[in-house]
Structures are given as C-alpha cells and as structure tokens.
PDB file of C-alpha atoms in Angstrom:
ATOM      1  CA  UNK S   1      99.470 -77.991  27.230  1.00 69.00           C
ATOM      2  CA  UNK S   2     101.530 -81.376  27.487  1.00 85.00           C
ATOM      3  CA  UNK S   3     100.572 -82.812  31.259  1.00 92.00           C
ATOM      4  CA  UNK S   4     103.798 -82.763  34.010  1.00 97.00           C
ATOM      5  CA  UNK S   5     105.310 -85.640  33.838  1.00 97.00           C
ATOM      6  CA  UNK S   6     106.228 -88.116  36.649  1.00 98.00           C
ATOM      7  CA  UNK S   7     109.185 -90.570  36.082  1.00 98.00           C
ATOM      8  CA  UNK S   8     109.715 -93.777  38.448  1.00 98.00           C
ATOM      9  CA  UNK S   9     112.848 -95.113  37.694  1.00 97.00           C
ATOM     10  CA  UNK S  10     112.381 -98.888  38.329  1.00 96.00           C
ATOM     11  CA  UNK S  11     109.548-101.320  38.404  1.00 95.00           C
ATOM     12  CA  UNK S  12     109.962-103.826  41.063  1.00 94.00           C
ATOM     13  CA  UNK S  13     107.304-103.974  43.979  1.00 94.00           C
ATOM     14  CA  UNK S  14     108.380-100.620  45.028  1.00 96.00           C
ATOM     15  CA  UNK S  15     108.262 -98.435  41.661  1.00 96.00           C
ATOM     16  CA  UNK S  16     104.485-100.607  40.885  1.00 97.00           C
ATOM     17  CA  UNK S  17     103.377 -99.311  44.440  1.00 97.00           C
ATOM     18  CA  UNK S  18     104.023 -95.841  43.565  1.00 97.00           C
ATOM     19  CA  UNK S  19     102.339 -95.924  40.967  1.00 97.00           C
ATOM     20  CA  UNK S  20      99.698 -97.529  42.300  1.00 97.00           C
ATOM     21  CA  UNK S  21      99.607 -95.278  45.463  1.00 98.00           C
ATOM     22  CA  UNK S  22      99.624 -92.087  42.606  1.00 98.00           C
ATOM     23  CA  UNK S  23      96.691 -93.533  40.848  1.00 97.00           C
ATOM     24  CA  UNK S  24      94.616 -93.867  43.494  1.00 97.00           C
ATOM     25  CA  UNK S  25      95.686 -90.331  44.582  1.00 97.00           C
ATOM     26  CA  UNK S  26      94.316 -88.592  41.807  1.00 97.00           C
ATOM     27  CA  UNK S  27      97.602 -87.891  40.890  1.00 97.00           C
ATOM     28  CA  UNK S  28      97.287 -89.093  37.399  1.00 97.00           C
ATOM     29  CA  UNK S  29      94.055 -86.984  36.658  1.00 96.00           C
ATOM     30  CA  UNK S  30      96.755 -83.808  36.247  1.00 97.00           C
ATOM     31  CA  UNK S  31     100.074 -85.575  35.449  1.00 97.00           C
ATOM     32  CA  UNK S  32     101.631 -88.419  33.654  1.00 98.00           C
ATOM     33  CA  UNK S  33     103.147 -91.136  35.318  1.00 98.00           C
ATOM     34  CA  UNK S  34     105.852 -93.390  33.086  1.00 98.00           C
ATOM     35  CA  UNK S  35     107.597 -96.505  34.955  1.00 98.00           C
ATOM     36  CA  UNK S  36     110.718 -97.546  33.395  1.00 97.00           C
ATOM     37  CA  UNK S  37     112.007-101.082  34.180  1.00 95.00           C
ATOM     38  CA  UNK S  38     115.562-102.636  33.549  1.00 94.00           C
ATOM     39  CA  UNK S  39     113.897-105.989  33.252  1.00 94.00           C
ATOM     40  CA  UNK S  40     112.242-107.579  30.426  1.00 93.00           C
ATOM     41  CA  UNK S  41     109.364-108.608  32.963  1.00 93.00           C
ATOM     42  CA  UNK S  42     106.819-106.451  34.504  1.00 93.00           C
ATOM     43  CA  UNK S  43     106.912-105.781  38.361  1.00 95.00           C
ATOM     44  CA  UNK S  44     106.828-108.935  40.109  1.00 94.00           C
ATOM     45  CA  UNK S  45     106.669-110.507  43.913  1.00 92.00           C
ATOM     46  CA  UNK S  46     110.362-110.963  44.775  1.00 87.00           C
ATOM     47  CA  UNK S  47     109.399-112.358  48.217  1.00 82.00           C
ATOM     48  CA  UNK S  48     108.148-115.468  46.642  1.00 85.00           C
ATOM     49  CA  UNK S  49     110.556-115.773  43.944  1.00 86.00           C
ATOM     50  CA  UNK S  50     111.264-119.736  44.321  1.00 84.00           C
ATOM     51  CA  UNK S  51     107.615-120.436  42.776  1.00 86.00           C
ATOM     52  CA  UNK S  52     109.132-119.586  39.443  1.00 89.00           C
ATOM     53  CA  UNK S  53     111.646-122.953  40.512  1.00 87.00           C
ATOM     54  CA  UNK S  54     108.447-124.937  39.593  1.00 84.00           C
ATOM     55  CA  UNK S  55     105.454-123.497  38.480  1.00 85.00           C
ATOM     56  CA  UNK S  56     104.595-120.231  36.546  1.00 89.00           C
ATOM     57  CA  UNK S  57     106.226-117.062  36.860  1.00 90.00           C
ATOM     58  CA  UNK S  58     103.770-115.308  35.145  1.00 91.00           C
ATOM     59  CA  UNK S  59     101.258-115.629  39.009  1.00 91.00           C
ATOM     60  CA  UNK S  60     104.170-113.802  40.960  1.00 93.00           C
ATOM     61  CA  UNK S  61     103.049-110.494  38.246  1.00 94.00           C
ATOM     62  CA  UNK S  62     101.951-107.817  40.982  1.00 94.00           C
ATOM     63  CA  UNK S  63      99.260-106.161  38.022  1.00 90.00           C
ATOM     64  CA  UNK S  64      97.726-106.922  34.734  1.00 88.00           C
ATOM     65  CA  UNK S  65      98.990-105.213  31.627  1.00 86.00           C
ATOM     66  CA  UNK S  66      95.654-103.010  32.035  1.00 92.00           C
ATOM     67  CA  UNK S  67      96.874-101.134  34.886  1.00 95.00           C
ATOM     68  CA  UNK S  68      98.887 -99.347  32.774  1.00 95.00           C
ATOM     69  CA  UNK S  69      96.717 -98.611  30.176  1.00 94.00           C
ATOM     70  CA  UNK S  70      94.650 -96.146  32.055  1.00 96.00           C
ATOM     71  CA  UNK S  71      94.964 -92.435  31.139  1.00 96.00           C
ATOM     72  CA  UNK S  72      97.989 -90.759  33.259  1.00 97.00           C
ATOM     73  CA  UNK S  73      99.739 -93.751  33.659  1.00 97.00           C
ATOM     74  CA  UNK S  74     102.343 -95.820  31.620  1.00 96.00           C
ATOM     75  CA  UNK S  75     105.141 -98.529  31.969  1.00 96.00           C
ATOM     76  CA  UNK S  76     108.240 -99.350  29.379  1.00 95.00           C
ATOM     77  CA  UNK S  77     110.051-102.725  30.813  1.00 94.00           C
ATOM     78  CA  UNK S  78     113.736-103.212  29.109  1.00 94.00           C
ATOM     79  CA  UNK S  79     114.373 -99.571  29.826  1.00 91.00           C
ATOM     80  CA  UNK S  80     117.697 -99.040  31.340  1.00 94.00           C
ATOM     81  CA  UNK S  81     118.607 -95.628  32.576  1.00 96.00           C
ATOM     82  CA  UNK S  82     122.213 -94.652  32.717  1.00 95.00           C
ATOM     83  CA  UNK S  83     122.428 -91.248  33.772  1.00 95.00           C
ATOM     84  CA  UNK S  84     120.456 -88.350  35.264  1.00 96.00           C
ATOM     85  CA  UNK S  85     120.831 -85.016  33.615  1.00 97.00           C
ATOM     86  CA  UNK S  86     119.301 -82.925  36.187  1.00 96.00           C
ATOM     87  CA  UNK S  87     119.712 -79.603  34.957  1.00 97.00           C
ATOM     88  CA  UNK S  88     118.149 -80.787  32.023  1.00 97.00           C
ATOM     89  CA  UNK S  89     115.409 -82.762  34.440  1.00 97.00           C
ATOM     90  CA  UNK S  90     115.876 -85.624  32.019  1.00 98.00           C
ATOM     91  CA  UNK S  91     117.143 -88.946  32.008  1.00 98.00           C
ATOM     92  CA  UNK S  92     119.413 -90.601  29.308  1.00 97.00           C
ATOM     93  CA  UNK S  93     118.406 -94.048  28.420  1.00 96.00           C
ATOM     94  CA  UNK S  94     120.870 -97.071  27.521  1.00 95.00           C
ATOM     95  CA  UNK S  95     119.877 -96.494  23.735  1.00 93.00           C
ATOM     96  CA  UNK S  96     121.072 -92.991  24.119  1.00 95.00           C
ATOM     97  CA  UNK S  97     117.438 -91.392  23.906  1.00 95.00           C
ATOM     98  CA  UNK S  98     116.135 -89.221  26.893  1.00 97.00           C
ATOM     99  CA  UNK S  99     113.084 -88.425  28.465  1.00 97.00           C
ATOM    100  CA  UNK S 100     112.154 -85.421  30.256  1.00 97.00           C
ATOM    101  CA  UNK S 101     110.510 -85.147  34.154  1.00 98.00           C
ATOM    102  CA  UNK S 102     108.877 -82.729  36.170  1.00 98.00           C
ATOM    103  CA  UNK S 103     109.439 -84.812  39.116  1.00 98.00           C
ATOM    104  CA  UNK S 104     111.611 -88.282  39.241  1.00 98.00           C
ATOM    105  CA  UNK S 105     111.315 -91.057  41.857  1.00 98.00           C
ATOM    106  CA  UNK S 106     114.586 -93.817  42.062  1.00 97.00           C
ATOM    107  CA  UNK S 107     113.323 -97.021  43.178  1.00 96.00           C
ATOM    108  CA  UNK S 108     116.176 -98.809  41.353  1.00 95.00           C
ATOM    109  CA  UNK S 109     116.460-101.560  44.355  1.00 92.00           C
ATOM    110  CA  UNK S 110     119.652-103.642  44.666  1.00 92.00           C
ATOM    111  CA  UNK S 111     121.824-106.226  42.546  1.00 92.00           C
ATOM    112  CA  UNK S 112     123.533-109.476  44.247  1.00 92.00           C
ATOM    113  CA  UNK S 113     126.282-109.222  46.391  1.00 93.00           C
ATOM    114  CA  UNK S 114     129.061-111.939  44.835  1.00 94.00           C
ATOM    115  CA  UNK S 115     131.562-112.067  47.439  1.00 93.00           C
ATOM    116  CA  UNK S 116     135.552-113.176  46.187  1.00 94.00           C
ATOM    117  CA  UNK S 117     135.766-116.815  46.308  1.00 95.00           C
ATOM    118  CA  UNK S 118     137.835-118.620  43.831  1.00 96.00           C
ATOM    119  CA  UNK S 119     135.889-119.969  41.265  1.00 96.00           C
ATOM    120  CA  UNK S 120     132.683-117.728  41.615  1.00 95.00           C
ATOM    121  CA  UNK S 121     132.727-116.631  37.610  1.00 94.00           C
ATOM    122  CA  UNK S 122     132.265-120.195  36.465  1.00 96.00           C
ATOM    123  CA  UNK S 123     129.448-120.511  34.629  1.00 95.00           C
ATOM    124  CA  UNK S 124     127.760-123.388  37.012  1.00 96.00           C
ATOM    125  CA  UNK S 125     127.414-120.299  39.586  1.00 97.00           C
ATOM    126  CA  UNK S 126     124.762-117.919  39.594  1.00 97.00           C
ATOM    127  CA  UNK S 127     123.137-115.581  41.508  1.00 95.00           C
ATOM    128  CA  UNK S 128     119.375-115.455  42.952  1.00 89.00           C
ATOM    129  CA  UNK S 129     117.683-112.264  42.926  1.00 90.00           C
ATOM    130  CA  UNK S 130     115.526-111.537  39.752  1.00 92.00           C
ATOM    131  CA  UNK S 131     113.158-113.613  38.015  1.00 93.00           C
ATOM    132  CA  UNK S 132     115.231-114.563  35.192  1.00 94.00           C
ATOM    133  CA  UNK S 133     117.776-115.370  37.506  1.00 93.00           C
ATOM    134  CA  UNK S 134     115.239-117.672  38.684  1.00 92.00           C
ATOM    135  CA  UNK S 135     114.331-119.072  35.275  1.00 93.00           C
ATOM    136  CA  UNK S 136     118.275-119.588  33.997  1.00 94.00           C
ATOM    137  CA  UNK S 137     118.753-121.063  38.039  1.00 94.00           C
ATOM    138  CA  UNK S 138     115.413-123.641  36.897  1.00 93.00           C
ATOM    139  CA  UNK S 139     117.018-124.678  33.224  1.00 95.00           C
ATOM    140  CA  UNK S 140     120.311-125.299  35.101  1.00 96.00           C
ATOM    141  CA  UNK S 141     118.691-127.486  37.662  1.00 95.00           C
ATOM    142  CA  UNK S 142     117.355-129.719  34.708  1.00 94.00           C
ATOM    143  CA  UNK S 143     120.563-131.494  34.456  1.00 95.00           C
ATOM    144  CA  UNK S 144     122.110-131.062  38.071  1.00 96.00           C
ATOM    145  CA  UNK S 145     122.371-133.396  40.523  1.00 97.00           C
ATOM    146  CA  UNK S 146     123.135-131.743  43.592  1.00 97.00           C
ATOM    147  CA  UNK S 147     123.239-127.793  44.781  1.00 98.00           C
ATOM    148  CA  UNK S 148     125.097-125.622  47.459  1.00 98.00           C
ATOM    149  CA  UNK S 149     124.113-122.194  48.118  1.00 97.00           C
ATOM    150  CA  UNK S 150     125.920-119.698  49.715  1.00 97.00           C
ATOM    151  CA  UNK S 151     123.452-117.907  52.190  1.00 96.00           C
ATOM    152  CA  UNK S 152     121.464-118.869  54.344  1.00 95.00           C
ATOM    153  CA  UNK S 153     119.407-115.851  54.489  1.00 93.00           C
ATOM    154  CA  UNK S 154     115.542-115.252  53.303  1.00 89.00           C
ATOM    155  CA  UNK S 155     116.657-115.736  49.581  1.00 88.00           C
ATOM    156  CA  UNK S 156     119.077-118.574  49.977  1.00 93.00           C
ATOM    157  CA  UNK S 157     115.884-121.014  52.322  1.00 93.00           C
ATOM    158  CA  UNK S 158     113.928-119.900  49.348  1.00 89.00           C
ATOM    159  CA  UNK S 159     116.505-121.305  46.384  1.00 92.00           C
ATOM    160  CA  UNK S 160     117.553-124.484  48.596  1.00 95.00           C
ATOM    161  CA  UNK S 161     113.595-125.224  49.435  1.00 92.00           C
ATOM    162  CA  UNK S 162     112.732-125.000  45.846  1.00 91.00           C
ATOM    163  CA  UNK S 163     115.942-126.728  44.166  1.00 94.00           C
ATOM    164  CA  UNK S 164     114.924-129.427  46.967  1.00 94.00           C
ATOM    165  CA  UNK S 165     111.691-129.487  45.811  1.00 92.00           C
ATOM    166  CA  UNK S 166     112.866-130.235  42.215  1.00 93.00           C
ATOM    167  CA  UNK S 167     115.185-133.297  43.271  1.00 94.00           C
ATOM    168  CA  UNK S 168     118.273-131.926  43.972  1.00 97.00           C
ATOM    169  CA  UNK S 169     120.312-132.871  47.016  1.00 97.00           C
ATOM    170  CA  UNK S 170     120.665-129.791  48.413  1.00 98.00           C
ATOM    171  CA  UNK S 171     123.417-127.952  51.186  1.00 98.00           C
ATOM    172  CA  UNK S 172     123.461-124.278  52.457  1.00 98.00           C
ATOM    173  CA  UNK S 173     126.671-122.511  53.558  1.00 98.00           C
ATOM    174  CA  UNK S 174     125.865-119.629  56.273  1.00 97.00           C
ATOM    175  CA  UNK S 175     129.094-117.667  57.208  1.00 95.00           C
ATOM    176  CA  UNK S 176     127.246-116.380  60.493  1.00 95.00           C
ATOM    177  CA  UNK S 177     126.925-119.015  63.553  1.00 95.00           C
ATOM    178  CA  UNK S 178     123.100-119.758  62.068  1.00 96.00           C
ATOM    179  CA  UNK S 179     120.479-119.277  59.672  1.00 96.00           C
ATOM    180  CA  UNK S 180     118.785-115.591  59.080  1.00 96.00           C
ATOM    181  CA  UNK S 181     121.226-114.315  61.920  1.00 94.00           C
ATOM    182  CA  UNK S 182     119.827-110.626  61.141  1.00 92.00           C
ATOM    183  CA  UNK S 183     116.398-112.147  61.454  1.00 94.00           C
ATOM    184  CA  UNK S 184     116.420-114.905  64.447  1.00 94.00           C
ATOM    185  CA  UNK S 185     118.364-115.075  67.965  1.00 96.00           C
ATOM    186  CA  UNK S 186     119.781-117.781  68.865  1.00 94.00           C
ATOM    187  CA  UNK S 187     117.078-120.213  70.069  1.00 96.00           C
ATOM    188  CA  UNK S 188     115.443-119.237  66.903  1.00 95.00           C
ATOM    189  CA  UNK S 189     118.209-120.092  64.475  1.00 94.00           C
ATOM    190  CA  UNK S 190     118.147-123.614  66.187  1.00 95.00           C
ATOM    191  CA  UNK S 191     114.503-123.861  65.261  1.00 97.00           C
ATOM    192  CA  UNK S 192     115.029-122.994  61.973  1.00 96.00           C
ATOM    193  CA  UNK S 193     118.254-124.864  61.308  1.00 97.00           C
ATOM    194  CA  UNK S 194     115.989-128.341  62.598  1.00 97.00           C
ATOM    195  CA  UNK S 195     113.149-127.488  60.038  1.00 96.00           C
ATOM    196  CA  UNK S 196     115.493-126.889  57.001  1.00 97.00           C
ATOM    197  CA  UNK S 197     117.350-130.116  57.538  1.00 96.00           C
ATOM    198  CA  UNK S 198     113.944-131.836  58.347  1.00 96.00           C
ATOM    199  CA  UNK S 199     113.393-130.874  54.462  1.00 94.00           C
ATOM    200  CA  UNK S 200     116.534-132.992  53.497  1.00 95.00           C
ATOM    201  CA  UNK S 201     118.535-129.792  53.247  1.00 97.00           C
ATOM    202  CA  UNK S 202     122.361-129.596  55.009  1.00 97.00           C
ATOM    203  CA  UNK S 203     123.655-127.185  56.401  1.00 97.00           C
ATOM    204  CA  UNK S 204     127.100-125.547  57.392  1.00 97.00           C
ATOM    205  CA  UNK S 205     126.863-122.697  59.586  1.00 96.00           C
ATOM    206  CA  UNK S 206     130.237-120.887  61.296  1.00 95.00           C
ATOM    207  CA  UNK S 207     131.916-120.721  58.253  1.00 94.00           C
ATOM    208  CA  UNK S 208     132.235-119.683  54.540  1.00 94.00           C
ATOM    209  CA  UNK S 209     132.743-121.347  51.270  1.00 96.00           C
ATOM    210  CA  UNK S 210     136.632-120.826  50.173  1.00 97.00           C
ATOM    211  CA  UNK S 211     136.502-122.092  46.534  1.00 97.00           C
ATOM    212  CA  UNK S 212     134.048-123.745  43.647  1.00 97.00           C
ATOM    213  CA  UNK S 213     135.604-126.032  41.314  1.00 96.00           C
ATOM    214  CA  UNK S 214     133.376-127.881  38.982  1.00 93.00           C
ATOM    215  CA  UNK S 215     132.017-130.550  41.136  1.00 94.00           C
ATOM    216  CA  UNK S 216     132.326-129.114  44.466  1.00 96.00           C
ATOM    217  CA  UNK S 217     132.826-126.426  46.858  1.00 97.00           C
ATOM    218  CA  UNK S 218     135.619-126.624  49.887  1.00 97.00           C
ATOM    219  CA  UNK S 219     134.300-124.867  52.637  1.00 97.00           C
ATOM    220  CA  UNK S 220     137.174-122.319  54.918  1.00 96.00           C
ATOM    221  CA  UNK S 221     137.370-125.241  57.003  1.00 95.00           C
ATOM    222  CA  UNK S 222     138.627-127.357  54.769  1.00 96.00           C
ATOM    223  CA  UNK S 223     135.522-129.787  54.135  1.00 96.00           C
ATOM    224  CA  UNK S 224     134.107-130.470  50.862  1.00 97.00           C
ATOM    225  CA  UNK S 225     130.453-130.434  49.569  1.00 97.00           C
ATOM    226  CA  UNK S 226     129.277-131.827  46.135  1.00 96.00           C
ATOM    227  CA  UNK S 227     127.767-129.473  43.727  1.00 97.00           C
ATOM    228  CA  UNK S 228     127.511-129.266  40.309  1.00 94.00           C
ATOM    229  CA  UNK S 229     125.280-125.982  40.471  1.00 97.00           C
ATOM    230  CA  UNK S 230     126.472-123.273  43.057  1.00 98.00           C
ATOM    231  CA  UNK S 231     123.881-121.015  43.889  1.00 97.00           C
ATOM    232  CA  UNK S 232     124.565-116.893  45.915  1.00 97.00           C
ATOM    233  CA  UNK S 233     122.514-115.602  47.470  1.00 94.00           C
ATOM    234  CA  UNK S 234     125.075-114.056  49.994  1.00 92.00           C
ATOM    235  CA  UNK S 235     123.534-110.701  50.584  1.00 89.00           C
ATOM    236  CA  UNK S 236     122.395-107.644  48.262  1.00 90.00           C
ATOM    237  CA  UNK S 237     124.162-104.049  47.430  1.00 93.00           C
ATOM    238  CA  UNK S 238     121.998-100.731  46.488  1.00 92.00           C
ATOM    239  CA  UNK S 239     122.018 -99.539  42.073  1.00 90.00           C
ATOM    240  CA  UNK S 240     122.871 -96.566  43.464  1.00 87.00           C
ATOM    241  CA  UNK S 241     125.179 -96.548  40.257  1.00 84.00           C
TER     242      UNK S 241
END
C-alpha cells in the first residue's frame, strides 16, 4: 500500500521548516513528505542574503543534502508548479507532469515588488530577493563603480552594506521620511540613518527615484545620483499566482 503523500509546495526557510517540524513529528514514519522548489538551490537563509555579496553561498544552506535522504522525506529543487488540480488532489508541474497529494502545504513566499519608474527594465537594474539574484547582483558589481538602491528597508541595508563592502560607492533611496519606517519610529530611524552613512553609504529619504538612465538615477525631486548598477529592493508581493 503506497504511503499518503504530503506535498510542500516551496522550499525556502518556511517549506524546509515544515518539513523539518514533520520529521521530527513522526509524521514521516506513516507518510511521504516531497518538497518542491522553484529554485535551482536548496532552502537557504534569506535573512542573511548579502553574505553571498562576498563569500560563499553555499554556508547560508539551512540543511545538508542528507536531510532529505531519510525514509519519508524527499526534496526536487527546479520544480515549478503551475497549477493545482484539486479535484484531482494533484499538482501540474511546469514540464506538464503531475504529482498526486493526500495533503498539500503552499509556502510559495513572495517575488520583488518593481515599482513603475522609467527605466526599471534596463538590464543594469535588478532586483534583490533570491540567491541568484544575489549571485547575478555580485558578477554585476565586478565592473561597477557606484550603486543606488531603491529601499531602504531590511533587504535594501543588506545590498548597500554588502555592495559597500565590495568597493562600490554606494546611495539608498527611501520613499518614506526614514529608513525601515515599518520597523523604527522616528528617533530610531535617526539612529539608523547616522550608522548607515557612518558606513560611507548616502542616503535620500522623503522621496522616490523618478527615472534610471544608464549612469544615473534622478530622484522625484529633481536631484541626480550616479549609478551604473541600480539595485530594488522596494518591497515584496505574495506567489499567490
């Protein structure tokens, strides 16, 4: 009798702690647990995601390869799913194959937010969310000379500290009156604003970014910053797709 199966759509730090938090249930004794990832990586720590700017990625991998090699439990990275089929109770992979479930589990996260600015397609502008965003952001800072990025949330301190860190001159845009408004108050953002520029990294808070040409940004106010690698980190949006 083929064991009931348990599909976890998505393996970023959420999808690996199910399974994780299964395992050590006992779950897997009497079912099958598969994780399917989009990416080519395995599940990964996206809270320190700059580390890839300069060292390894492969230390920000949450488990080894063994994990998934005990009984009950299984992984397939590179595995897009594109549609449910739930009176089926399967799901329909990007290759067109499908895979049944007893029970199914969406931790499919969130993509970039890119908001409409003139200019944002060029290819000198990427986003900052997954690690190979990280890895095409590092091969594109081998020949830059200086960076803005739009955000000046968690993600966008974490691209501008480690683009600092590998010799760029560095500026961060922040539409909101200061840094990690959701995050900080006001006396707070101050604090915060004084330590990032203490790094040698600018910043222009109160206002947005209003076009990228190939060089440079001009800000809504009119001002210009030199970059010749833009950088969003402007906020995420659920793969509820």
């Amino acid at each position: 009798m083929t064991a009931p199966q348990i599909l976890v759509v998505g393996n970023g730090m959420v999808g690996h702690r199910t399974a994780e938090a299964l395992h050590a249930r006992g779950v897997t004794r009497t079912h099958q647990v598969l994780v399917l990832g989009d990416e080519p990586h395995p599940a990964y720590d996206r809270v320190h995601l700059s580390r890839a700017l300069t060292g390894d990625h492969h230390d920000l991998y949450l488990a080894q390869d063994s994990f998934y090699d005990q009984p009950g439990l299984a992984r397939r990275v590179g595995t897009p799913v594109t549609r449910l089929d739930r009176p089926a109770q399967e799901v329909v992979l990007a290759d067109g194959s499908r895979l049944r479930y007893d029970a199914l589990v969406l931790a499919t996260g969130s993509h970039p937010f890119v908001p409409p600015i003139s200019g944002a397609q060029a290819p000198h502008v990427l986003v900052y969310r997954t690690l190979e965003d990280v890895l095409a952001l590092r091969h594109a800072a081998a020949t830059a000379r200086s960076a803005v990025v739009i955000g000046g949330g968690l993600l966008g301190l974490e691209a501008a500290g480690g683009l600092r860190d590998l010799g760029l001159t560095v500026a961060v845009v922040e539409v909101a009156d200061r840094l990690m408004a959701r995050q900080v108050d006001e006396g707070g953002g101050a604090v915060l604003r004084r330590l990032v520029t203490d790094r040698g990294v600018a910043v222009h808070v109160g206002g947005g970014v209003a076009s990228v040409d190939t060089d440079r940004v001009t800000l809504t106010d009119g001002s210009t910053v030199t970059a010749d690698l833009v950088v969003v980190a402007a906020g995420i949006r659920p793969r509820d797709e």
